[in-house]
Amino acid sequence: MTFADKQAITNGVIAALRAELDGFTRAAKAAQAAATDPDSKAENKYDTRNLEASYLARGVAFRLVETETALAEWEAMPPQDFSGMRPAGVGALVVLENQHGPAGYFIGPGGGGITVEHEGLEITVITAASPLGRQLIKRQEGSIFLMESGDRRLETVILSVC
């Protein structure tokens, strides 16, 4: 992967976060409306529609703030070049290979789980706090390590760090 590839992937992650933010904004408005709608008022002591709607509104609001924060962090993250045997850190694009084939990971400040396809390779955003992120931080291109995959450990090589 090149630095230009990395910028294209970063733009894809930011676009995905914006799309998530739009969806959570719409969902938050709908959940808030449902929670405050007079029709959702309890009809008897066993009717929990209003309570459920308020829990949903709170959960969606939390995800909205989390996504806003991740988007702001990605937009503010300066482009960094991790090539030249520099160890991986937040902002690094890492390509691994094991018996399942190649896999790409972008160690980001937030937005873990977002995937972006680039030139036929699926790139997954992980954070430094994730189990795989903790394994990759401070490793360099060419490093070999045992990657946890369910209940198995796969010998994995870092093909590139950009």
PDB file of N, CA and C in Angstrom, residues 37-142:
ATOM      1  N   ASP A  37     -43.876  10.873  22.577  1.00  0.00           N
ATOM      2  CA  ASP A  37     -45.187  10.843  21.940  1.00  0.00           C
ATOM      3  C   ASP A  37     -46.262  10.514  22.972  1.00  0.00           C
ATOM      4  N   PRO A  38     -47.334  11.301  23.021  1.00  0.00           N
ATOM      5  CA  PRO A  38     -48.413  11.011  23.981  1.00  0.00           C
ATOM      6  C   PRO A  38     -49.034   9.628  23.773  1.00  0.00           C
ATOM      7  N   ASP A  39     -48.982   9.112  22.546  1.00  0.00           N
ATOM      8  CA  ASP A  39     -49.551   7.787  22.281  1.00  0.00           C
ATOM      9  C   ASP A  39     -48.735   6.666  22.909  1.00  0.00           C
ATOM     10  N   SER A  40     -47.490   6.959  23.310  1.00  0.00           N
ATOM     11  CA  SER A  40     -46.678   5.895  23.910  1.00  0.00           C
ATOM     12  C   SER A  40     -46.818   5.868  25.429  1.00  0.00           C
ATOM     13  N   LYS A  41     -47.712   6.677  25.950  1.00  0.00           N
ATOM     14  CA  LYS A  41     -47.963   6.695  27.396  1.00  0.00           C
ATOM     15  C   LYS A  41     -48.525   5.334  27.834  1.00  0.00           C
ATOM     16  N   ALA A  42     -48.068   4.882  28.962  1.00  0.00           N
ATOM     17  CA  ALA A  42     -48.493   3.572  29.474  1.00  0.00           C
ATOM     18  C   ALA A  42     -49.999   3.539  29.683  1.00  0.00           C
ATOM     19  N   GLU A  43     -50.617   2.455  29.218  1.00  0.00           N
ATOM     20  CA  GLU A  43     -52.057   2.284  29.384  1.00  0.00           C
ATOM     21  C   GLU A  43     -52.389   1.533  30.664  1.00  0.00           C
ATOM     22  N   ASN A  44     -51.394   0.776  31.169  1.00  0.00           N
ATOM     23  CA  ASN A  44     -51.558   0.082  32.449  1.00  0.00           C
ATOM     24  C   ASN A  44     -50.178  -0.145  33.052  1.00  0.00           C
ATOM     25  N   LYS A  45     -50.106  -0.733  34.224  1.00  0.00           N
ATOM     26  CA  LYS A  45     -48.816  -0.870  34.901  1.00  0.00           C
ATOM     27  C   LYS A  45     -47.880  -1.861  34.205  1.00  0.00           C
ATOM     28  N   TYR A  46     -48.358  -2.652  33.283  1.00  0.00           N
ATOM     29  CA  TYR A  46     -47.520  -3.613  32.572  1.00  0.00           C
ATOM     30  C   TYR A  46     -47.053  -3.087  31.202  1.00  0.00           C
ATOM     31  N   ASP A  47     -47.570  -1.956  30.805  1.00  0.00           N
ATOM     32  CA  ASP A  47     -47.228  -1.363  29.505  1.00  0.00           C
ATOM     33  C   ASP A  47     -45.907  -0.596  29.647  1.00  0.00           C
ATOM     34  N   THR A  48     -44.893  -1.060  28.941  1.00  0.00           N
ATOM     35  CA  THR A  48     -43.547  -0.457  29.067  1.00  0.00           C
ATOM     36  C   THR A  48     -43.090   0.229  27.784  1.00  0.00           C
ATOM     37  N   ARG A  49     -44.033   0.521  26.876  1.00  0.00           N
ATOM     38  CA  ARG A  49     -43.650   1.154  25.610  1.00  0.00           C
ATOM     39  C   ARG A  49     -42.845   2.439  25.815  1.00  0.00           C
ATOM     40  N   ASN A  50     -43.302   3.299  26.707  1.00  0.00           N
ATOM     41  CA  ASN A  50     -42.628   4.572  26.930  1.00  0.00           C
ATOM     42  C   ASN A  50     -41.232   4.354  27.500  1.00  0.00           C
ATOM     43  N   LEU A  51     -41.112   3.442  28.447  1.00  0.00           N
ATOM     44  CA  LEU A  51     -39.816   3.141  29.044  1.00  0.00           C
ATOM     45  C   LEU A  51     -38.863   2.565  28.000  1.00  0.00           C
ATOM     46  N   GLU A  52     -39.340   1.641  27.189  1.00  0.00           N
ATOM     47  CA  GLU A  52     -38.521   1.061  26.129  1.00  0.00           C
ATOM     48  C   GLU A  52     -38.094   2.115  25.112  1.00  0.00           C
ATOM     49  N   ALA A  53     -39.015   3.002  24.764  1.00  0.00           N
ATOM     50  CA  ALA A  53     -38.693   4.073  23.814  1.00  0.00           C
ATOM     51  C   ALA A  53     -37.632   5.007  24.389  1.00  0.00           C
ATOM     52  N   SER A  54     -37.701   5.293  25.681  1.00  0.00           N
ATOM     53  CA  SER A  54     -36.697   6.184  26.282  1.00  0.00           C
ATOM     54  C   SER A  54     -35.336   5.495  26.356  1.00  0.00           C
ATOM     55  N   TYR A  55     -35.310   4.190  26.632  1.00  0.00           N
ATOM     56  CA  TYR A  55     -34.030   3.454  26.620  1.00  0.00           C
ATOM     57  C   TYR A  55     -33.426   3.459  25.220  1.00  0.00           C
ATOM     58  N   LEU A  56     -34.268   3.249  24.221  1.00  0.00           N
ATOM     59  CA  LEU A  56     -33.806   3.261  22.839  1.00  0.00           C
ATOM     60  C   LEU A  56     -33.252   4.642  22.479  1.00  0.00           C
ATOM     61  N   ALA A  57     -33.974   5.692  22.854  1.00  0.00           N
ATOM     62  CA  ALA A  57     -33.513   7.053  22.562  1.00  0.00           C
ATOM     63  C   ALA A  57     -32.167   7.323  23.225  1.00  0.00           C
ATOM     64  N   ARG A  58     -31.992   6.862  24.432  1.00  0.00           N
ATOM     65  CA  ARG A  58     -30.721   7.065  25.139  1.00  0.00           C
ATOM     66  C   ARG A  58     -29.583   6.302  24.453  1.00  0.00           C
ATOM     67  N   GLY A  59     -29.836   5.070  24.055  1.00  0.00           N
ATOM     68  CA  GLY A  59     -28.812   4.270  23.384  1.00  0.00           C
ATOM     69  C   GLY A  59     -28.414   4.859  22.042  1.00  0.00           C
ATOM     70  N   VAL A  60     -29.387   5.318  21.279  1.00  0.00           N
ATOM     71  CA  VAL A  60     -29.098   5.914  19.979  1.00  0.00           C
ATOM     72  C   VAL A  60     -28.337   7.223  20.165  1.00  0.00           C
ATOM     73  N   ALA A  61     -28.714   8.009  21.169  1.00  0.00           N
ATOM     74  CA  ALA A  61     -28.004   9.266  21.445  1.00  0.00           C
ATOM     75  C   ALA A  61     -26.544   8.988  21.809  1.00  0.00           C
ATOM     76  N   PHE A  62     -26.309   7.943  22.572  1.00  0.00           N
ATOM     77  CA  PHE A  62     -24.936   7.564  22.930  1.00  0.00           C
ATOM     78  C   PHE A  62     -24.132   7.221  21.680  1.00  0.00           C
ATOM     79  N   ARG A  63     -24.701   6.412  20.789  1.00  0.00           N
ATOM     80  CA  ARG A  63     -24.009   6.025  19.549  1.00  0.00           C
ATOM     81  C   ARG A  63     -23.793   7.244  18.649  1.00  0.00           C
ATOM     82  N   LEU A  64     -24.726   8.178  18.651  1.00  0.00           N
ATOM     83  CA  LEU A  64     -24.587   9.394  17.870  1.00  0.00           C
ATOM     84  C   LEU A  64     -23.368  10.192  18.344  1.00  0.00           C
ATOM     85  N   VAL A  65     -23.256  10.379  19.650  1.00  0.00           N
ATOM     86  CA  VAL A  65     -22.114  11.122  20.213  1.00  0.00           C
ATOM     87  C   VAL A  65     -20.809  10.368  19.943  1.00  0.00           C
ATOM     88  N   GLU A  66     -20.825   9.063  20.095  1.00  0.00           N
ATOM     89  CA  GLU A  66     -19.633   8.243  19.838  1.00  0.00           C
ATOM     90  C   GLU A  66     -19.180   8.382  18.380  1.00  0.00           C
ATOM     91  N   THR A  67     -20.126   8.387  17.464  1.00  0.00           N
ATOM     92  CA  THR A  67     -19.803   8.513  16.046  1.00  0.00           C
ATOM     93  C   THR A  67     -19.330   9.932  15.720  1.00  0.00           C
ATOM     94  N   GLU A  68     -19.950  10.944  16.323  1.00  0.00           N
ATOM     95  CA  GLU A  68     -19.492  12.327  16.138  1.00  0.00           C
ATOM     96  C   GLU A  68     -18.043  12.483  16.593  1.00  0.00           C
ATOM     97  N   THR A  69     -17.725  11.888  17.719  1.00  0.00           N
ATOM     98  CA  THR A  69     -16.365  11.961  18.258  1.00  0.00           C
ATOM     99  C   THR A  69     -15.382  11.263  17.323  1.00  0.00           C
ATOM    100  N   ALA A  70     -15.733  10.066  16.870  1.00  0.00           N
ATOM    101  CA  ALA A  70     -14.853   9.323  15.959  1.00  0.00           C
ATOM    102  C   ALA A  70     -14.635  10.109  14.668  1.00  0.00           C
ATOM    103  N   LEU A  71     -15.691  10.690  14.125  1.00  0.00           N
ATOM    104  CA  LEU A  71     -15.566  11.474  12.892  1.00  0.00           C
ATOM    105  C   LEU A  71     -14.634  12.659  13.104  1.00  0.00           C
ATOM    106  N   ALA A  72     -14.802  13.376  14.200  1.00  0.00           N
ATOM    107  CA  ALA A  72     -13.939  14.529  14.492  1.00  0.00           C
ATOM    108  C   ALA A  72     -12.480  14.095  14.635  1.00  0.00           C
ATOM    109  N   GLU A  73     -12.259  12.946  15.278  1.00  0.00           N
ATOM    110  CA  GLU A  73     -10.882  12.446  15.454  1.00  0.00           C
ATOM    111  C   GLU A  73     -10.256  12.058  14.114  1.00  0.00           C
ATOM    112  N   TRP A  74     -11.028  11.402  13.246  1.00  0.00           N
ATOM    113  CA  TRP A  74     -10.504  11.017  11.929  1.00  0.00           C
ATOM    114  C   TRP A  74     -10.210  12.242  11.079  1.00  0.00           C
ATOM    115  N   GLU A  75     -11.099  13.234  11.144  1.00  0.00           N
ATOM    116  CA  GLU A  75     -10.879  14.447  10.347  1.00  0.00           C
ATOM    117  C   GLU A  75      -9.673  15.238  10.842  1.00  0.00           C
ATOM    118  N   ALA A  76      -9.395  15.164  12.139  1.00  0.00           N
ATOM    119  CA  ALA A  76      -8.278  15.918  12.720  1.00  0.00           C
ATOM    120  C   ALA A  76      -6.958  15.150  12.683  1.00  0.00           C
ATOM    121  N   MET A  77      -7.006  13.854  12.378  1.00  0.00           N
ATOM    122  CA  MET A  77      -5.800  13.029  12.403  1.00  0.00           C
ATOM    123  C   MET A  77      -4.860  13.421  11.261  1.00  0.00           C
ATOM    124  N   PRO A  78      -3.659  13.852  11.599  1.00  0.00           N
ATOM    125  CA  PRO A  78      -2.724  14.219  10.525  1.00  0.00           C
ATOM    126  C   PRO A  78      -2.234  12.972   9.799  1.00  0.00           C
ATOM    127  N   PRO A  79      -2.041  13.058   8.478  1.00  0.00           N
ATOM    128  CA  PRO A  79      -1.519  11.900   7.745  1.00  0.00           C
ATOM    129  C   PRO A  79      -0.093  11.599   8.199  1.00  0.00           C
ATOM    130  N   GLN A  80       0.157  10.346   8.477  1.00  0.00           N
ATOM    131  CA  GLN A  80       1.477   9.926   8.933  1.00  0.00           C
ATOM    132  C   GLN A  80       1.987   8.805   8.041  1.00  0.00           C
ATOM    133  N   ASP A  81       3.281   8.791   7.843  1.00  0.00           N
ATOM    134  CA  ASP A  81       3.904   7.743   7.048  1.00  0.00           C
ATOM    135  C   ASP A  81       4.622   6.792   8.000  1.00  0.00           C
ATOM    136  N   PHE A  82       4.166   5.562   8.059  1.00  0.00           N
ATOM    137  CA  PHE A  82       4.760   4.565   8.948  1.00  0.00           C
ATOM    138  C   PHE A  82       5.715   3.640   8.204  1.00  0.00           C
ATOM    139  N   SER A  83       6.034   3.957   6.964  1.00  0.00           N
ATOM    140  CA  SER A  83       6.946   3.097   6.211  1.00  0.00           C
ATOM    141  C   SER A  83       8.378   3.290   6.721  1.00  0.00           C
ATOM    142  N   GLY A  84       9.277   2.500   6.183  1.00  0.00           N
ATOM    143  CA  GLY A  84      10.679   2.613   6.590  1.00  0.00           C
ATOM    144  C   GLY A  84      10.962   1.988   7.936  1.00  0.00           C
ATOM    145  N   MET A  85      10.308   0.886   8.224  1.00  0.00           N
ATOM    146  CA  MET A  85      10.513   0.119   9.456  1.00  0.00           C
ATOM    147  C   MET A  85      10.105   0.894  10.706  1.00  0.00           C
ATOM    148  N   ARG A  86       9.233   1.871  10.539  1.00  0.00           N
ATOM    149  CA  ARG A  86       8.685   2.581  11.694  1.00  0.00           C
ATOM    150  C   ARG A  86       7.587   1.709  12.296  1.00  0.00           C
ATOM    151  N   PRO A  87       7.549   1.542  13.616  1.00  0.00           N
ATOM    152  CA  PRO A  87       6.523   0.675  14.214  1.00  0.00           C
ATOM    153  C   PRO A  87       5.113   1.256  14.044  1.00  0.00           C
ATOM    154  N   ALA A  88       4.143   0.363  13.973  1.00  0.00           N
ATOM    155  CA  ALA A  88       2.747   0.749  13.807  1.00  0.00           C
ATOM    156  C   ALA A  88       2.246   1.511  15.024  1.00  0.00           C
ATOM    157  N   GLY A  89       1.343   2.424  14.775  1.00  0.00           N
ATOM    158  CA  GLY A  89       0.682   3.200  15.821  1.00  0.00           C
ATOM    159  C   GLY A  89      -0.655   3.681  15.287  1.00  0.00           C
ATOM    160  N   VAL A  90      -1.321   4.543  16.042  1.00  0.00           N
ATOM    161  CA  VAL A  90      -2.591   5.089  15.582  1.00  0.00           C
ATOM    162  C   VAL A  90      -2.324   5.878  14.309  1.00  0.00           C
ATOM    163  N   GLY A  91      -3.068   5.559  13.273  1.00  0.00           N
ATOM    164  CA  GLY A  91      -2.881   6.178  11.965  1.00  0.00           C
ATOM    165  C   GLY A  91      -2.174   5.268  10.974  1.00  0.00           C
ATOM    166  N   ALA A  92      -1.786   4.084  11.420  1.00  0.00           N
ATOM    167  CA  ALA A  92      -1.067   3.151  10.546  1.00  0.00           C
ATOM    168  C   ALA A  92      -2.047   2.249   9.792  1.00  0.00           C
ATOM    169  N   LEU A  93      -1.717   2.010   8.548  1.00  0.00           N
ATOM    170  CA  LEU A  93      -2.423   1.051   7.705  1.00  0.00           C
ATOM    171  C   LEU A  93      -1.542  -0.187   7.651  1.00  0.00           C
ATOM    172  N   VAL A  94      -2.072  -1.310   8.132  1.00  0.00           N
ATOM    173  CA  VAL A  94      -1.283  -2.529   8.273  1.00  0.00           C
ATOM    174  C   VAL A  94      -1.911  -3.639   7.434  1.00  0.00           C
ATOM    175  N   VAL A  95      -1.093  -4.295   6.622  1.00  0.00           N
ATOM    176  CA  VAL A  95      -1.560  -5.443   5.836  1.00  0.00           C
ATOM    177  C   VAL A  95      -0.890  -6.685   6.412  1.00  0.00           C
ATOM    178  N   LEU A  96      -1.722  -7.657   6.784  1.00  0.00           N
ATOM    179  CA  LEU A  96      -1.261  -8.916   7.388  1.00  0.00           C
ATOM    180  C   LEU A  96      -1.526 -10.060   6.426  1.00  0.00           C
ATOM    181  N   GLU A  97      -0.842 -11.168   6.679  1.00  0.00           N
ATOM    182  CA  GLU A  97      -1.159 -12.381   5.935  1.00  0.00           C
ATOM    183  C   GLU A  97      -0.968 -13.575   6.852  1.00  0.00           C
ATOM    184  N   ASN A  98      -1.948 -14.487   6.773  1.00  0.00           N
ATOM    185  CA  ASN A  98      -1.849 -15.774   7.463  1.00  0.00           C
ATOM    186  C   ASN A  98      -2.520 -16.816   6.569  1.00  0.00           C
ATOM    187  N   GLN A  99      -2.837 -17.963   7.113  1.00  0.00           N
ATOM    188  CA  GLN A  99      -3.395 -19.035   6.288  1.00  0.00           C
ATOM    189  C   GLN A  99      -4.734 -18.670   5.664  1.00  0.00           C
ATOM    190  N   HIS A 100      -5.399 -17.620   6.145  1.00  0.00           N
ATOM    191  CA  HIS A 100      -6.658 -17.170   5.557  1.00  0.00           C
ATOM    192  C   HIS A 100      -6.431 -16.179   4.423  1.00  0.00           C
ATOM    193  N   GLY A 101      -5.177 -15.807   4.165  1.00  0.00           N
ATOM    194  CA  GLY A 101      -4.862 -14.848   3.103  1.00  0.00           C
ATOM    195  C   GLY A 101      -4.569 -13.479   3.673  1.00  0.00           C
ATOM    196  N   PRO A 102      -4.461 -12.482   2.795  1.00  0.00           N
ATOM    197  CA  PRO A 102      -4.137 -11.130   3.266  1.00  0.00           C
ATOM    198  C   PRO A 102      -5.352 -10.442   3.887  1.00  0.00           C
ATOM    199  N   ALA A 103      -5.080  -9.529   4.810  1.00  0.00           N
ATOM    200  CA  ALA A 103      -6.133  -8.744   5.456  1.00  0.00           C
ATOM    201  C   ALA A 103      -5.548  -7.380   5.799  1.00  0.00           C
ATOM    202  N   GLY A 104      -6.351  -6.350   5.616  1.00  0.00           N
ATOM    203  CA  GLY A 104      -5.897  -5.001   5.902  1.00  0.00           C
ATOM    204  C   GLY A 104      -6.595  -4.426   7.116  1.00  0.00           C
ATOM    205  N   TYR A 105      -5.830  -3.701   7.924  1.00  0.00           N
ATOM    206  CA  TYR A 105      -6.359  -3.063   9.128  1.00  0.00           C
ATOM    207  C   TYR A 105      -5.822  -1.643   9.210  1.00  0.00           C
ATOM    208  N   PHE A 106      -6.688  -0.722   9.554  1.00  0.00           N
ATOM    209  CA  PHE A 106      -6.292   0.671   9.751  1.00  0.00           C
ATOM    210  C   PHE A 106      -6.465   0.941  11.237  1.00  0.00           C
ATOM    211  N   ILE A 107      -5.385   1.239  11.920  1.00  0.00           N
ATOM    212  CA  ILE A 107      -5.462   1.525  13.355  1.00  0.00           C
ATOM    213  C   ILE A 107      -5.891   2.983  13.493  1.00  0.00           C
ATOM    214  N   GLY A 108      -7.133   3.179  13.869  1.00  0.00           N
ATOM    215  CA  GLY A 108      -7.695   4.521  13.933  1.00  0.00           C
ATOM    216  C   GLY A 108      -7.948   4.989  15.350  1.00  0.00           C
ATOM    217  N   PRO A 109      -8.286   6.274  15.483  1.00  0.00           N
ATOM    218  CA  PRO A 109      -8.596   6.829  16.798  1.00  0.00           C
ATOM    219  C   PRO A 109      -9.982   6.411  17.289  1.00  0.00           C
ATOM    220  N   GLY A 110     -10.833   5.961  16.394  1.00  0.00           N
ATOM    221  CA  GLY A 110     -12.187   5.527  16.722  1.00  0.00           C
ATOM    222  C   GLY A 110     -12.790   4.905  15.478  1.00  0.00           C
ATOM    223  N   GLY A 111     -14.072   4.557  15.564  1.00  0.00           N
ATOM    224  CA  GLY A 111     -14.753   4.001  14.400  1.00  0.00           C
ATOM    225  C   GLY A 111     -14.448   2.543  14.150  1.00  0.00           C
ATOM    226  N   GLY A 112     -14.019   1.825  15.183  1.00  0.00           N
ATOM    227  CA  GLY A 112     -13.697   0.412  15.025  1.00  0.00           C
ATOM    228  C   GLY A 112     -14.846  -0.374  14.421  1.00  0.00           C
ATOM    229  N   GLY A 113     -14.513  -1.250  13.484  1.00  0.00           N
ATOM    230  CA  GLY A 113     -15.507  -2.097  12.844  1.00  0.00           C
ATOM    231  C   GLY A 113     -15.916  -1.630  11.465  1.00  0.00           C
ATOM    232  N   ILE A 114     -15.631  -0.389  11.139  1.00  0.00           N
ATOM    233  CA  ILE A 114     -15.951   0.110   9.802  1.00  0.00           C
ATOM    234  C   ILE A 114     -15.047  -0.599   8.804  1.00  0.00           C
ATOM    235  N   THR A 115     -15.598  -0.962   7.673  1.00  0.00           N
ATOM    236  CA  THR A 115     -14.792  -1.589   6.624  1.00  0.00           C
ATOM    237  C   THR A 115     -14.882  -0.754   5.346  1.00  0.00           C
ATOM    238  N   VAL A 116     -13.760  -0.685   4.662  1.00  0.00           N
ATOM    239  CA  VAL A 116     -13.656   0.029   3.394  1.00  0.00           C
ATOM    240  C   VAL A 116     -12.919  -0.893   2.437  1.00  0.00           C
ATOM    241  N   GLU A 117     -13.438  -1.030   1.222  1.00  0.00           N
ATOM    242  CA  GLU A 117     -12.743  -1.856   0.241  1.00  0.00           C
ATOM    243  C   GLU A 117     -11.829  -0.967  -0.599  1.00  0.00           C
ATOM    244  N   HIS A 118     -10.617  -1.445  -0.805  1.00  0.00           N
ATOM    245  CA  HIS A 118      -9.659  -0.707  -1.621  1.00  0.00           C
ATOM    246  C   HIS A 118      -8.873  -1.697  -2.466  1.00  0.00           C
ATOM    247  N   GLU A 119      -9.007  -1.571  -3.773  1.00  0.00           N
ATOM    248  CA  GLU A 119      -8.311  -2.425  -4.730  1.00  0.00           C
ATOM    249  C   GLU A 119      -8.454  -3.916  -4.400  1.00  0.00           C
ATOM    250  N   GLY A 120      -9.684  -4.308  -4.088  1.00  0.00           N
ATOM    251  CA  GLY A 120      -9.982  -5.713  -3.835  1.00  0.00           C
ATOM    252  C   GLY A 120      -9.654  -6.210  -2.445  1.00  0.00           C
ATOM    253  N   LEU A 121      -9.086  -5.359  -1.607  1.00  0.00           N
ATOM    254  CA  LEU A 121      -8.748  -5.757  -0.235  1.00  0.00           C
ATOM    255  C   LEU A 121      -9.674  -5.033   0.734  1.00  0.00           C
ATOM    256  N   GLU A 122     -10.300  -5.791   1.609  1.00  0.00           N
ATOM    257  CA  GLU A 122     -11.159  -5.192   2.618  1.00  0.00           C
ATOM    258  C   GLU A 122     -10.284  -4.680   3.755  1.00  0.00           C
ATOM    259  N   ILE A 123     -10.434  -3.400   4.074  1.00  0.00           N
ATOM    260  CA  ILE A 123      -9.677  -2.764   5.150  1.00  0.00           C
ATOM    261  C   ILE A 123     -10.644  -2.544   6.311  1.00  0.00           C
ATOM    262  N   THR A 124     -10.312  -3.064   7.480  1.00  0.00           N
ATOM    263  CA  THR A 124     -11.146  -2.926   8.661  1.00  0.00           C
ATOM    264  C   THR A 124     -10.490  -1.947   9.626  1.00  0.00           C
ATOM    265  N   VAL A 125     -11.284  -1.020  10.125  1.00  0.00           N
ATOM    266  CA  VAL A 125     -10.784  -0.076  11.118  1.00  0.00           C
ATOM    267  C   VAL A 125     -10.796  -0.766  12.478  1.00  0.00           C
ATOM    268  N   ILE A 126      -9.666  -0.683  13.170  1.00  0.00           N
ATOM    269  CA  ILE A 126      -9.559  -1.171  14.542  1.00  0.00           C
ATOM    270  C   ILE A 126      -8.984  -0.026  15.375  1.00  0.00           C
ATOM    271  N   THR A 127      -9.111  -0.127  16.663  1.00  0.00           N
ATOM    272  CA  THR A 127      -8.502   0.876  17.538  1.00  0.00           C
ATOM    273  C   THR A 127      -7.317   0.243  18.258  1.00  0.00           C
ATOM    274  N   ALA A 128      -6.478   1.082  18.817  1.00  0.00           N
ATOM    275  CA  ALA A 128      -5.311   0.594  19.545  1.00  0.00           C
ATOM    276  C   ALA A 128      -5.725  -0.190  20.792  1.00  0.00           C
ATOM    277  N   ALA A 129      -6.928   0.059  21.282  1.00  0.00           N
ATOM    278  CA  ALA A 129      -7.408  -0.628  22.484  1.00  0.00           C
ATOM    279  C   ALA A 129      -8.008  -1.998  22.180  1.00  0.00           C
ATOM    280  N   SER A 130      -8.279  -2.293  20.909  1.00  0.00           N
ATOM    281  CA  SER A 130      -8.860  -3.593  20.549  1.00  0.00           C
ATOM    282  C   SER A 130      -7.807  -4.683  20.735  1.00  0.00           C
ATOM    283  N   PRO A 131      -8.220  -5.938  20.876  1.00  0.00           N
ATOM    284  CA  PRO A 131      -7.238  -7.015  21.031  1.00  0.00           C
ATOM    285  C   PRO A 131      -6.208  -7.066  19.900  1.00  0.00           C
ATOM    286  N   LEU A 132      -6.658  -6.955  18.649  1.00  0.00           N
ATOM    287  CA  LEU A 132      -5.708  -6.981  17.538  1.00  0.00           C
ATOM    288  C   LEU A 132      -4.879  -5.704  17.511  1.00  0.00           C
ATOM    289  N   GLY A 133      -5.499  -4.583  17.812  1.00  0.00           N
ATOM    290  CA  GLY A 133      -4.767  -3.320  17.867  1.00  0.00           C
ATOM    291  C   GLY A 133      -3.623  -3.376  18.861  1.00  0.00           C
ATOM    292  N   ARG A 134      -3.877  -3.963  20.024  1.00  0.00           N
ATOM    293  CA  ARG A 134      -2.816  -4.099  21.043  1.00  0.00           C
ATOM    294  C   ARG A 134      -1.690  -4.988  20.529  1.00  0.00           C
ATOM    295  N   GLN A 135      -2.029  -5.983  19.713  1.00  0.00           N
ATOM    296  CA  GLN A 135      -0.995  -6.867  19.157  1.00  0.00           C
ATOM    297  C   GLN A 135      -0.174  -6.166  18.074  1.00  0.00           C
ATOM    298  N   LEU A 136      -0.787  -5.250  17.341  1.00  0.00           N
ATOM    299  CA  LEU A 136      -0.096  -4.613  16.220  1.00  0.00           C
ATOM    300  C   LEU A 136       0.735  -3.395  16.616  1.00  0.00           C
ATOM    301  N   ILE A 137       0.294  -2.695  17.646  1.00  0.00           N
ATOM    302  CA  ILE A 137       1.001  -1.476  18.052  1.00  0.00           C
ATOM    303  C   ILE A 137       2.466  -1.821  18.335  1.00  0.00           C
ATOM    304  N   LYS A 138       3.323  -1.012  17.796  1.00  0.00           N
ATOM    305  CA  LYS A 138       4.782  -1.102  17.965  1.00  0.00           C
ATOM    306  C   LYS A 138       5.422  -2.259  17.199  1.00  0.00           C
ATOM    307  N   ARG A 139       4.643  -2.946  16.354  1.00  0.00           N
ATOM    308  CA  ARG A 139       5.256  -3.977  15.495  1.00  0.00           C
ATOM    309  C   ARG A 139       5.606  -3.350  14.153  1.00  0.00           C
ATOM    310  N   GLN A 140       6.573  -3.961  13.481  1.00  0.00           N
ATOM    311  CA  GLN A 140       7.057  -3.440  12.215  1.00  0.00           C
ATOM    312  C   GLN A 140       6.769  -4.407  11.079  1.00  0.00           C
ATOM    313  N   GLU A 141       6.936  -3.892   9.870  1.00  0.00           N
ATOM    314  CA  GLU A 141       6.827  -4.715   8.673  1.00  0.00           C
ATOM    315  C   GLU A 141       7.780  -5.905   8.817  1.00  0.00           C
ATOM    316  N   GLY A 142       7.291  -7.099   8.482  1.00  0.00           N
ATOM    317  CA  GLY A 142       8.103  -8.309   8.577  1.00  0.00           C
ATOM    318  C   GLY A 142       7.944  -9.049   9.899  1.00  0.00           C
TER     319      GLY A 142
END
